[in-house]
Tab-separated table of C-alpha atoms and ligand atoms in Angstrom:
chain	number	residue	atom	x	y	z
K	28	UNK	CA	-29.593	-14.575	-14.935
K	29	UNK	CA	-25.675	-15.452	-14.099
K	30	UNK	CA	-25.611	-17.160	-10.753
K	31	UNK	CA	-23.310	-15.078	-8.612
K	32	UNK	CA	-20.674	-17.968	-8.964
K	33	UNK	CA	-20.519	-17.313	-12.238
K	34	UNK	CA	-20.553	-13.519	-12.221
K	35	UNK	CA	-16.844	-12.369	-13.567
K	36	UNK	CA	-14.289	-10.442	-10.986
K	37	UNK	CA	-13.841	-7.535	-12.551
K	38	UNK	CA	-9.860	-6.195	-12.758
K	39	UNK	CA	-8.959	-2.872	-13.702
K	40	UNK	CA	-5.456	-2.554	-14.657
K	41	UNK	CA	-4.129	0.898	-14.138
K	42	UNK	CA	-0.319	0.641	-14.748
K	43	UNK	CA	0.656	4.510	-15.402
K	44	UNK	CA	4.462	6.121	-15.049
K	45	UNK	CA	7.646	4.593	-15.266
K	46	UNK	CA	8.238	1.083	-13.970
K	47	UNK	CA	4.645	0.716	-13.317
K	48	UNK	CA	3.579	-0.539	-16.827
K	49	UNK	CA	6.875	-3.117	-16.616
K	50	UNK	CA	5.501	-4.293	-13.278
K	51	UNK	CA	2.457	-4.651	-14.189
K	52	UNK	CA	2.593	-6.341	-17.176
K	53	UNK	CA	4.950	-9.013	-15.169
K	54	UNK	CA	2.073	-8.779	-12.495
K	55	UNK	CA	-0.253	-9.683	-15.423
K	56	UNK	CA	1.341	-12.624	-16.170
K	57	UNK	CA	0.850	-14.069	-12.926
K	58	UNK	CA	-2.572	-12.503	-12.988
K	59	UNK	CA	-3.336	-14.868	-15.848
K	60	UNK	CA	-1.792	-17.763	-14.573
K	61	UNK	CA	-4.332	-17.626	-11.762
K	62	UNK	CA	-7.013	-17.013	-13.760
K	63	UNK	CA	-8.633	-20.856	-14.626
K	64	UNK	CA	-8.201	-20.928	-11.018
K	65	UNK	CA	-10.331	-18.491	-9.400
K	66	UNK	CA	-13.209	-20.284	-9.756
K	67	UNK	CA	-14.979	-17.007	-11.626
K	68	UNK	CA	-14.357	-15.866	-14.539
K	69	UNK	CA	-11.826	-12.776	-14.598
K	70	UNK	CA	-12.339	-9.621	-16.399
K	71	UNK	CA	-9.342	-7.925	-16.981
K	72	UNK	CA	-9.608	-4.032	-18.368
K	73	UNK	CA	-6.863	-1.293	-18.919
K	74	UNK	CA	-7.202	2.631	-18.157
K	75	UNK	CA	-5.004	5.699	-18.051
K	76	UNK	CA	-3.473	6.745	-14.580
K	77	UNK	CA	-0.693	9.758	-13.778
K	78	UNK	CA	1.156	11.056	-16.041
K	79	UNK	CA	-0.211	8.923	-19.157
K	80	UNK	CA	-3.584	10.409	-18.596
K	81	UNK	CA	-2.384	13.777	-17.985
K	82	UNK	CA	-1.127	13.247	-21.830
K	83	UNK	CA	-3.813	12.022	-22.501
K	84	UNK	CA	-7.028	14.634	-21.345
K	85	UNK	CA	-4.799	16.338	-19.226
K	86	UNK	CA	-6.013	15.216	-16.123
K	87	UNK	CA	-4.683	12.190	-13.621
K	88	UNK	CA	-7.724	10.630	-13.403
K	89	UNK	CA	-10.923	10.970	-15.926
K	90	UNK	CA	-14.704	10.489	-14.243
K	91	UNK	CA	-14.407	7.753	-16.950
K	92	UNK	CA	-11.273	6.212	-15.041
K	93	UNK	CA	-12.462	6.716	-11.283
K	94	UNK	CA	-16.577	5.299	-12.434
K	95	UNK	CA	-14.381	2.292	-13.970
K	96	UNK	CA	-12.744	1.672	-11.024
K	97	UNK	CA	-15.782	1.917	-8.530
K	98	UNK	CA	-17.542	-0.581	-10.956
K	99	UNK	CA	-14.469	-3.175	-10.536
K	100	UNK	CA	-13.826	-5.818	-7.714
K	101	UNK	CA	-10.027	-4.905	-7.576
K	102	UNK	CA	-7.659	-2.520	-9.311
K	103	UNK	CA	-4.345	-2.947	-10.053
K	104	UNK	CA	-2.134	-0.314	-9.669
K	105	UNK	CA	1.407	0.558	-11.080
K	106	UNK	CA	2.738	4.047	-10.077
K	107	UNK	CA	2.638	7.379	-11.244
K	108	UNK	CA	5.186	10.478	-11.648
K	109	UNK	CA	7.691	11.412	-13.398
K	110	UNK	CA	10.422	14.273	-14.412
K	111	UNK	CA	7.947	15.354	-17.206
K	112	UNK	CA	5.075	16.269	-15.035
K	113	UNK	CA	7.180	17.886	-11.850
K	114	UNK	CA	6.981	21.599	-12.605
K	115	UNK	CA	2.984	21.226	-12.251
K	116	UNK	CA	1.166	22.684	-9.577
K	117	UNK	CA	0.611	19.931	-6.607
K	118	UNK	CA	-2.661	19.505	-7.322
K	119	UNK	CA	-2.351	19.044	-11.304
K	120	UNK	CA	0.399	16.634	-10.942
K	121	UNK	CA	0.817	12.416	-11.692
K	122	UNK	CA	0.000	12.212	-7.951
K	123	UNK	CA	-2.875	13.489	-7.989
K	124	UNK	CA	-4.650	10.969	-9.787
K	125	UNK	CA	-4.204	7.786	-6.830
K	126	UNK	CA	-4.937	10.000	-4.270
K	127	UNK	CA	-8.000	10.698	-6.122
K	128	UNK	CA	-9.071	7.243	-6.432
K	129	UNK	CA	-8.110	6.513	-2.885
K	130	UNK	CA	-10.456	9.863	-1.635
K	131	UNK	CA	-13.306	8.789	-4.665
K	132	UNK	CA	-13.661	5.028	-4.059
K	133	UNK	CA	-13.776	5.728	0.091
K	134	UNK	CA	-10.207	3.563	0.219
K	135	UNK	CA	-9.427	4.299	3.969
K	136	UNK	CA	-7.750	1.260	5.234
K	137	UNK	CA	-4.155	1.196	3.900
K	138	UNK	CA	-2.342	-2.139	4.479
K	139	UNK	CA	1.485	-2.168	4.349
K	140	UNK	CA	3.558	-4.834	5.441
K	141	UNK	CA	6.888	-5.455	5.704
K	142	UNK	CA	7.988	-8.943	6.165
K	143	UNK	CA	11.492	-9.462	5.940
K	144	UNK	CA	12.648	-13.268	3.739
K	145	UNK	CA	15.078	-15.365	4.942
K	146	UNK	CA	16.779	-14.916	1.767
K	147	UNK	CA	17.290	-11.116	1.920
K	148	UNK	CA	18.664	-10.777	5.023
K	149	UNK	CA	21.711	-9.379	4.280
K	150	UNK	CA	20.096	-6.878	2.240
K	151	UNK	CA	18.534	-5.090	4.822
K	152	UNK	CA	20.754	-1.800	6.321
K	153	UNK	CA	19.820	-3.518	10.020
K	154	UNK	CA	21.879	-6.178	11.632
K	155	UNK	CA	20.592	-9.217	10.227
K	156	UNK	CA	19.312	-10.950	13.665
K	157	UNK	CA	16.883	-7.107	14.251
K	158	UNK	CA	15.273	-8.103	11.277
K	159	UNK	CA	15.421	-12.313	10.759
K	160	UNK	CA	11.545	-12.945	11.279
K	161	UNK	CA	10.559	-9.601	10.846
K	162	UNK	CA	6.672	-9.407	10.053
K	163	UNK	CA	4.433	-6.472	10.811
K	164	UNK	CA	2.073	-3.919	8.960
K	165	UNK	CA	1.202	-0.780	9.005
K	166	UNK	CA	-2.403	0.371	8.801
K	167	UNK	CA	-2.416	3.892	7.399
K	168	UNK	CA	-5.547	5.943	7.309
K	169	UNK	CA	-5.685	7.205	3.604
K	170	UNK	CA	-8.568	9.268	3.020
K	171	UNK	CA	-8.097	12.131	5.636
K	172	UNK	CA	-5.795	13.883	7.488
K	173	UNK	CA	-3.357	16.398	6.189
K	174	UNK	CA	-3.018	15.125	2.422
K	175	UNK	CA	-6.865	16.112	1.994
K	176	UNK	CA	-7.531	18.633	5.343
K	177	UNK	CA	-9.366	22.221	4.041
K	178	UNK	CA	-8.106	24.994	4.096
K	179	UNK	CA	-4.471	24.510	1.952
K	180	UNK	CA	-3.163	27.345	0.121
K	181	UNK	CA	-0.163	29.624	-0.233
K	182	UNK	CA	-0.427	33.679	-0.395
K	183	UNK	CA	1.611	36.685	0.009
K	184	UNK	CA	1.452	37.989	3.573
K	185	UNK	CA	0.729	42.059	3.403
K	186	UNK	CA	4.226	42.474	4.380
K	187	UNK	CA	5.141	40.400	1.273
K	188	UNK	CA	5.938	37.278	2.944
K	189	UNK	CA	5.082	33.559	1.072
K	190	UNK	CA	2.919	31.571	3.356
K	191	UNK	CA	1.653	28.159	2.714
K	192	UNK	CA	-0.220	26.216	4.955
K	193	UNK	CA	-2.105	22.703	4.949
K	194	UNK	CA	-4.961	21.475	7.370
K	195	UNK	CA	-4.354	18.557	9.636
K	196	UNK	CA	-8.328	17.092	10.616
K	197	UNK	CA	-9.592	14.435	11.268
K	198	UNK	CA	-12.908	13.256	12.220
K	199	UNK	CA	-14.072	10.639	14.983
K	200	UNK	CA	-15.640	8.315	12.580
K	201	UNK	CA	-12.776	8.386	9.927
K	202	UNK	CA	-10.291	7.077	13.184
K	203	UNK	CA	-12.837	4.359	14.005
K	204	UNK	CA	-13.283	3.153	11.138
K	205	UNK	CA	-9.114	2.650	10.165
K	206	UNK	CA	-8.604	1.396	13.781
K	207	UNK	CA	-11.590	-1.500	13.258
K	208	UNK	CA	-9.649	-2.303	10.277
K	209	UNK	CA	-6.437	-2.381	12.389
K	210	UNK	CA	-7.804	-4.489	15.253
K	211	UNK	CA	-9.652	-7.036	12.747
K	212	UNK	CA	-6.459	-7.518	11.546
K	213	UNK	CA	-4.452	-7.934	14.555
K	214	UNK	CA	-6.725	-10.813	15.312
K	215	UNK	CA	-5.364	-12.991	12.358
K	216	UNK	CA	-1.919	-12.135	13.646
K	217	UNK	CA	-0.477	-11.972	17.213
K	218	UNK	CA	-3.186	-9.572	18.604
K	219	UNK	CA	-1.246	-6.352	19.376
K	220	UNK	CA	-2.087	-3.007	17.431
K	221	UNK	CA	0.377	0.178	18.564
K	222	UNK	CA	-1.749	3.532	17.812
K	223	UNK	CA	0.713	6.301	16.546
K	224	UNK	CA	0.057	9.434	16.585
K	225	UNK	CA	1.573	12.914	18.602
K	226	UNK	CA	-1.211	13.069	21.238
K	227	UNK	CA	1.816	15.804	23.323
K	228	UNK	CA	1.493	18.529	20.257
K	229	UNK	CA	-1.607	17.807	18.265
K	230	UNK	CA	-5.257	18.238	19.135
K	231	UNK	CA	-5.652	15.043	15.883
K	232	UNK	CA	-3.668	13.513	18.145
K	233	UNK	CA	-5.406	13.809	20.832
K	234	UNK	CA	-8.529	12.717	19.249
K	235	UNK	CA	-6.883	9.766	17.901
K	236	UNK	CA	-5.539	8.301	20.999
K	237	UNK	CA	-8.755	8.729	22.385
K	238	UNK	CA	-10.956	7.205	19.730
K	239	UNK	CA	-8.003	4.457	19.756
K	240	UNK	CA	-8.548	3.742	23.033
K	241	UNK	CA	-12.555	3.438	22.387
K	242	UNK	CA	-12.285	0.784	19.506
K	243	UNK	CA	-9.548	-1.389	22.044
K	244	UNK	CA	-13.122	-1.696	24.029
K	245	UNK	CA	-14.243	-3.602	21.158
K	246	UNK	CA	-11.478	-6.146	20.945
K	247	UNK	CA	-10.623	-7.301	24.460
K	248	UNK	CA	-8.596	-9.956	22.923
K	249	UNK	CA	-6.294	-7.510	21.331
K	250	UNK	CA	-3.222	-5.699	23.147
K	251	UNK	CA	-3.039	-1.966	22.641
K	252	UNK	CA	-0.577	0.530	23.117
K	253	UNK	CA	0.496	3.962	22.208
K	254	UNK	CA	3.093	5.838	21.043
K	255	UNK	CA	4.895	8.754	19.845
K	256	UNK	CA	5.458	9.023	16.000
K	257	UNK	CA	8.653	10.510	16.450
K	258	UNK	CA	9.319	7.489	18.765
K	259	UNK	CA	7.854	5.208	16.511
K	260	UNK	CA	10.109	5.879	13.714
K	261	UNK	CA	13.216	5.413	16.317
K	262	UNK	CA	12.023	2.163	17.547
K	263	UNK	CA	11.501	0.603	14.012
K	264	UNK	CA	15.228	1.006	13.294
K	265	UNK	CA	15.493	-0.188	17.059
K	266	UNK	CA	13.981	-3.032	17.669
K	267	UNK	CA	11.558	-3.893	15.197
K	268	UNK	CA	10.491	-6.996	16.011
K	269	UNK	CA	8.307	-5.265	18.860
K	270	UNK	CA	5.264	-4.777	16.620
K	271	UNK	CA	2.619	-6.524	14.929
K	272	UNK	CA	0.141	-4.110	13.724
K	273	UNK	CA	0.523	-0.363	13.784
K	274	UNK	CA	-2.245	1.927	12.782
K	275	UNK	CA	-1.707	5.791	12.161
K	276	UNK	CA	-2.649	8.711	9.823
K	277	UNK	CA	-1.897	9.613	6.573
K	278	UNK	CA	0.921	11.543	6.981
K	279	UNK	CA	2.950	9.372	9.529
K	280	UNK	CA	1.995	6.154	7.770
K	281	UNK	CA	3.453	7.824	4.330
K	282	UNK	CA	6.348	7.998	6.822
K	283	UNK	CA	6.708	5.082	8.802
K	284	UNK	CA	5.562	2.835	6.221
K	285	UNK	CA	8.607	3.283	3.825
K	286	UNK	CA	10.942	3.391	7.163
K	287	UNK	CA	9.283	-0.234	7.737
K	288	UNK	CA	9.568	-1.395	4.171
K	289	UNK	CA	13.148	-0.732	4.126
K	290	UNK	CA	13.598	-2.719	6.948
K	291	UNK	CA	13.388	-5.550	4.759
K	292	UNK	CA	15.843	-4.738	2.615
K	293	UNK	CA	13.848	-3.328	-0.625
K	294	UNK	CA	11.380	-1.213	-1.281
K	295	UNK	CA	11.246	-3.249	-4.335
K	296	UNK	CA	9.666	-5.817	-2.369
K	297	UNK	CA	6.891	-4.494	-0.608
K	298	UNK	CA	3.238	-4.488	-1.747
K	299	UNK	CA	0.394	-2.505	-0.354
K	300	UNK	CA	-3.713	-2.810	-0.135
K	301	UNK	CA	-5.839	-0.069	0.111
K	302	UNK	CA	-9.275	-0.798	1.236
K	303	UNK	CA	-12.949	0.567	1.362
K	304	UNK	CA	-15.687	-0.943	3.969
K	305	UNK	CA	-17.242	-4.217	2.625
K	306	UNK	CA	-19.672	-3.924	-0.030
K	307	UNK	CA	-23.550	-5.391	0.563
K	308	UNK	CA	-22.392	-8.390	-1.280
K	309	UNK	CA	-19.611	-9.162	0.717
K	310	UNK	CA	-16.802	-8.327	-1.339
K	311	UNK	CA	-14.481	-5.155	-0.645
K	312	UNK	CA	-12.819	-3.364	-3.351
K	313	UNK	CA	-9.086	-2.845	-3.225
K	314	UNK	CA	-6.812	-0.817	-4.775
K	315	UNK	CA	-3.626	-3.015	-5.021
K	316	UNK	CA	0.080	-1.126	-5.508
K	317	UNK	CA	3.854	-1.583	-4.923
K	318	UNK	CA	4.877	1.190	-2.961
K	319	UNK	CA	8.465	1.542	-4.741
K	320	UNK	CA	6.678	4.403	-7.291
K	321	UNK	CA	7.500	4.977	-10.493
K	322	UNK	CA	11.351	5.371	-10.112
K	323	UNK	CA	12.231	7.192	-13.391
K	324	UNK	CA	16.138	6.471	-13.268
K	325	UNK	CA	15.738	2.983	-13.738
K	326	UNK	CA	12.508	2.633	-15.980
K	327	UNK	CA	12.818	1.131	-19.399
K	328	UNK	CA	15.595	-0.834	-18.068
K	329	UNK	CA	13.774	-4.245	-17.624
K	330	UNK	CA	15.889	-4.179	-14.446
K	331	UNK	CA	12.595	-3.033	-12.213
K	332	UNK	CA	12.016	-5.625	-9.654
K	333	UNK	CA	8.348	-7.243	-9.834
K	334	UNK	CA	7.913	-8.705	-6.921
K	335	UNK	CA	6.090	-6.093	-4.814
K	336	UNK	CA	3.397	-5.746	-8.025
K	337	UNK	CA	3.206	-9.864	-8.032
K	338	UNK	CA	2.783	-9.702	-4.249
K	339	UNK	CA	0.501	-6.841	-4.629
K	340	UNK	CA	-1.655	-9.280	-6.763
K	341	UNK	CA	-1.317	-11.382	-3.881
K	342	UNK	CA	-3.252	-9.049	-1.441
K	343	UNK	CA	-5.913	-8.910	-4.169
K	344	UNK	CA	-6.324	-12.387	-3.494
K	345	UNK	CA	-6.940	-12.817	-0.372
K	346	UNK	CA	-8.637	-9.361	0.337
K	347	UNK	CA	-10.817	-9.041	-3.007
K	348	UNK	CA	-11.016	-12.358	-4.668
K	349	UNK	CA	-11.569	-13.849	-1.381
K	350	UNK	CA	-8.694	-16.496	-1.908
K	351	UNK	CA	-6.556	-16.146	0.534
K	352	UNK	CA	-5.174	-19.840	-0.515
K	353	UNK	CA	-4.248	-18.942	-3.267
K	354	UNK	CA	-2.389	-15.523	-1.731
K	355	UNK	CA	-0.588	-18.045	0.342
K	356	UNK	CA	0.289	-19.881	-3.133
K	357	UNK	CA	1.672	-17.394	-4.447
K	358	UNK	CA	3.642	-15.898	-1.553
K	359	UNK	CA	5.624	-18.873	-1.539
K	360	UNK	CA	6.128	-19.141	-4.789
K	361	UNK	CA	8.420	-15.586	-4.472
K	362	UNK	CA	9.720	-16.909	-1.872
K	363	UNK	CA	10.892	-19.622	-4.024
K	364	UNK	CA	11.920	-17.850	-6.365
K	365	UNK	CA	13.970	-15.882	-3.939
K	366	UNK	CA	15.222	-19.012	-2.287
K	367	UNK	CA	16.232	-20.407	-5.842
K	368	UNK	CA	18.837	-17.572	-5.547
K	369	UNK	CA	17.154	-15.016	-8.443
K	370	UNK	CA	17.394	-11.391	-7.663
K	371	UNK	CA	16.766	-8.154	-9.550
K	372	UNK	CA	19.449	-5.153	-9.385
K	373	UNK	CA	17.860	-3.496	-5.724
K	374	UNK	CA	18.026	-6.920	-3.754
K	375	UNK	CA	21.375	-8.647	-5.471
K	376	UNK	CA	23.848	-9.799	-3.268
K	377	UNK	CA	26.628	-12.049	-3.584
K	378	UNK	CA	26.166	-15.416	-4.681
K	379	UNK	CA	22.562	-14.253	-6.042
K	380	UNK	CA	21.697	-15.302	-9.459
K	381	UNK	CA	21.121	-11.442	-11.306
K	382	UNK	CA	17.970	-11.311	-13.293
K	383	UNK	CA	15.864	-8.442	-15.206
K	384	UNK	CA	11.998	-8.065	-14.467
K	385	UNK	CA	10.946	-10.502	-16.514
K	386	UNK	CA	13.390	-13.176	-15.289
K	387	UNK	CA	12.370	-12.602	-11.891
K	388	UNK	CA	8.803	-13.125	-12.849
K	389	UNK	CA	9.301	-16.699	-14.807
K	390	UNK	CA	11.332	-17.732	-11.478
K	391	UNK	CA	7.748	-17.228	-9.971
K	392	UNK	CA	5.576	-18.769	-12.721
K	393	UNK	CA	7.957	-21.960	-12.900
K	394	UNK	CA	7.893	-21.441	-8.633
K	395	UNK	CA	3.850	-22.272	-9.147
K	396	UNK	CA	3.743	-24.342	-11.552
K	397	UNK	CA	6.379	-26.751	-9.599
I	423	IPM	C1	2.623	6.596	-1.173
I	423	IPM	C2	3.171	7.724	-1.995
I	423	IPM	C3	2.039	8.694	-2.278
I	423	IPM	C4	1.614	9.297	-0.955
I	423	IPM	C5	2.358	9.761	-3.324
I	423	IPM	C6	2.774	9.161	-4.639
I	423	IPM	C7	1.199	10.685	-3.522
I	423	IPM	O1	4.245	8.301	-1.344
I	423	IPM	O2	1.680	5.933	-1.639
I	423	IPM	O3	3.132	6.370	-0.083
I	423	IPM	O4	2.203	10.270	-0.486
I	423	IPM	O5	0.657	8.778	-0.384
I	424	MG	MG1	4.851	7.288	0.406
């Protein structure tokens, strides 16, 4: 018998469309630099995603790919989509494969944050003192709501017009669960978790600020409030500085989480987790992604900036490896990187030192190894 010390993490590599497979063969390279030191040995496997599987067997995702993933500790995600593929029927499409996975392996608890570096200040669209210090996250449910909500359809009206229509639902226990996730992780941070959500149109909404206010119960410690997504969005170009944690459906989080991420100046630079409820053993599998997607005008460049994979690595970590030491190793490693002046196209400025994708990623390697 192999004593659980010694049982391998188990990485599935799922790199799919466009930039992913660059970034995540630069986020492999890291991956394997970490590797002696995990004190476990690491498994690493590959597997079709998106468009490359729909080439493949003509679906996103195969059983295969999805039974795979639910056997791994982590998975490492690239992105999906392309040109190719955009003519297909929303639910036959690149997409369709990581929301899939998210729905299949029960991957509820979205993390997103958006910290804003020193170093890329002046890359942000914001006024450089909104954003100096800037560190929050958004918690976005992921396996409910709107994106999955039955029925969804289009048809001809009998007076010939198109209708389509999706489901917003959500249920009691699905809120709980994503707002225990937010409040957990509000204590690490400086305890305040904003619930978002449109309580004055929607009976969700409703539900949500009420099950919101429930969970608060729970954490006494931790400082809630509420608000508008509509007002939400305005105060993150506001003042963003005023939150820590904000937690929020699927929709608005697909919504307010790129608003936050460009707060810090790239998209490019901002990694995501996406996580189920611990396992009986302890561990929790994540699903670990850059949120930047597979941007098809710039893939096969070598111009695609890694950092958000590398950090996404990072989350994996501290959230599935249980090293959150080395997480913090590595996020300042890009951050010396960054400070050594490299930068890919989407965060250059002047005076920066402009590299390609792999560039970037030695900067980090040579960061760790310093
Ligand atoms: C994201 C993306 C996805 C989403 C797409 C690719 C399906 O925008 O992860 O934010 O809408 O959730
Ligand atoms: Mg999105």
């Amino acid at each position: 018998m192999v004593a659980a010390s010694e049982a391998p993490l188990r990485l599935l590599v799922l790199a799919g469309d466009g930039i992913g497979p660059e970034v995540t063969e630069q986020a492999l390279r890291v991956v394997e630099s970490f590797a002696p030191h995990l004190g476990r040995p690491l498994e690493i496997s590959h597997g079709l995603v998106g468009g490359a599987s729909i080439e493949a067997c003509d679906e996103a995702v195969s059983d295969a790919v999805v039974a795979q993933a639910n056997g791994s500790d982590a998975v490492l995600f690239g992105a999906v989509g392309g040109e190719r593929w955009d003519a297909r029927p929303v639910g036959r499409r690149p997409e369709s494969g990581i929301i899939r996975l998210r729905r299949d392996l029960d991957l509820f608890a979205n993390l997103r944050p958006a910290v804003a570096y020193p170093e890329l200040a002046s890359a942000s669209a914001l006024r450089p003192e909104l954003v100096d210090g800037l560190d929050i996250v958004v918690v976005r449910e992921l396996t409910s709501g709107v994106y999955f909500g039955q029925p969804r359809g289009q048809e001809t009206t009998a007076d010939g017009a198109r209708r389509a229509f999706d489901t917003q639902a959500y249920t009691d226990a699905e809120i709980v669960r994503v707002c225990r996730a937010a409040f957990q992780l509000a204590l690490s941070r400086s305890r305040r978790v904003c619930s978002v959500d449109k309580a004055n149109v929607m009976e969700t909404g409703r539900l949500w600020r009420a099950v919101a206010t429930e969970v608060g119960r729970e954490f006494p410690d931790v400082e809630l409030i509420h608000m508008y997504a509509d007002n939400c969005a305005m105060q993150l170009i506001r003042q963003p500085k005023q939150f820590d944690v904000i937690v929020t459906d699927n929709l608005f989080g697909d919504v307010l989480s790129d608003a936050a991420a460009m707060l810090t100046g790239s998209l490019g630079m901002a990694p995501s987790a996406s996580l189920g409820l611990p396992r009986p053993d302890g561990t929790t599998l994540g699903l670990y992604e850059p949120i930047h997607g597979s941007a098809p005008d710039i893939s096969g460049q070598g111009v695609a900036n890694p950092l958000a994979a590398i950090l996404s690595f990072a989350m994996c970590l501290e959230h599935s490896f249980g090293r959150p030491d080395l997480a913090a190793r590595l996020g300042a490693a890009v951050r010396g990187a960054l400070s050594q002046g490299f930068r890919t196209p989407d965060i250059m400025s002047p005076g920066g030192r402009r590299v390609g994708t792999t560039e970037m990623t030695d900067a980090v390697l040579s960061a760790l190894a310093a």
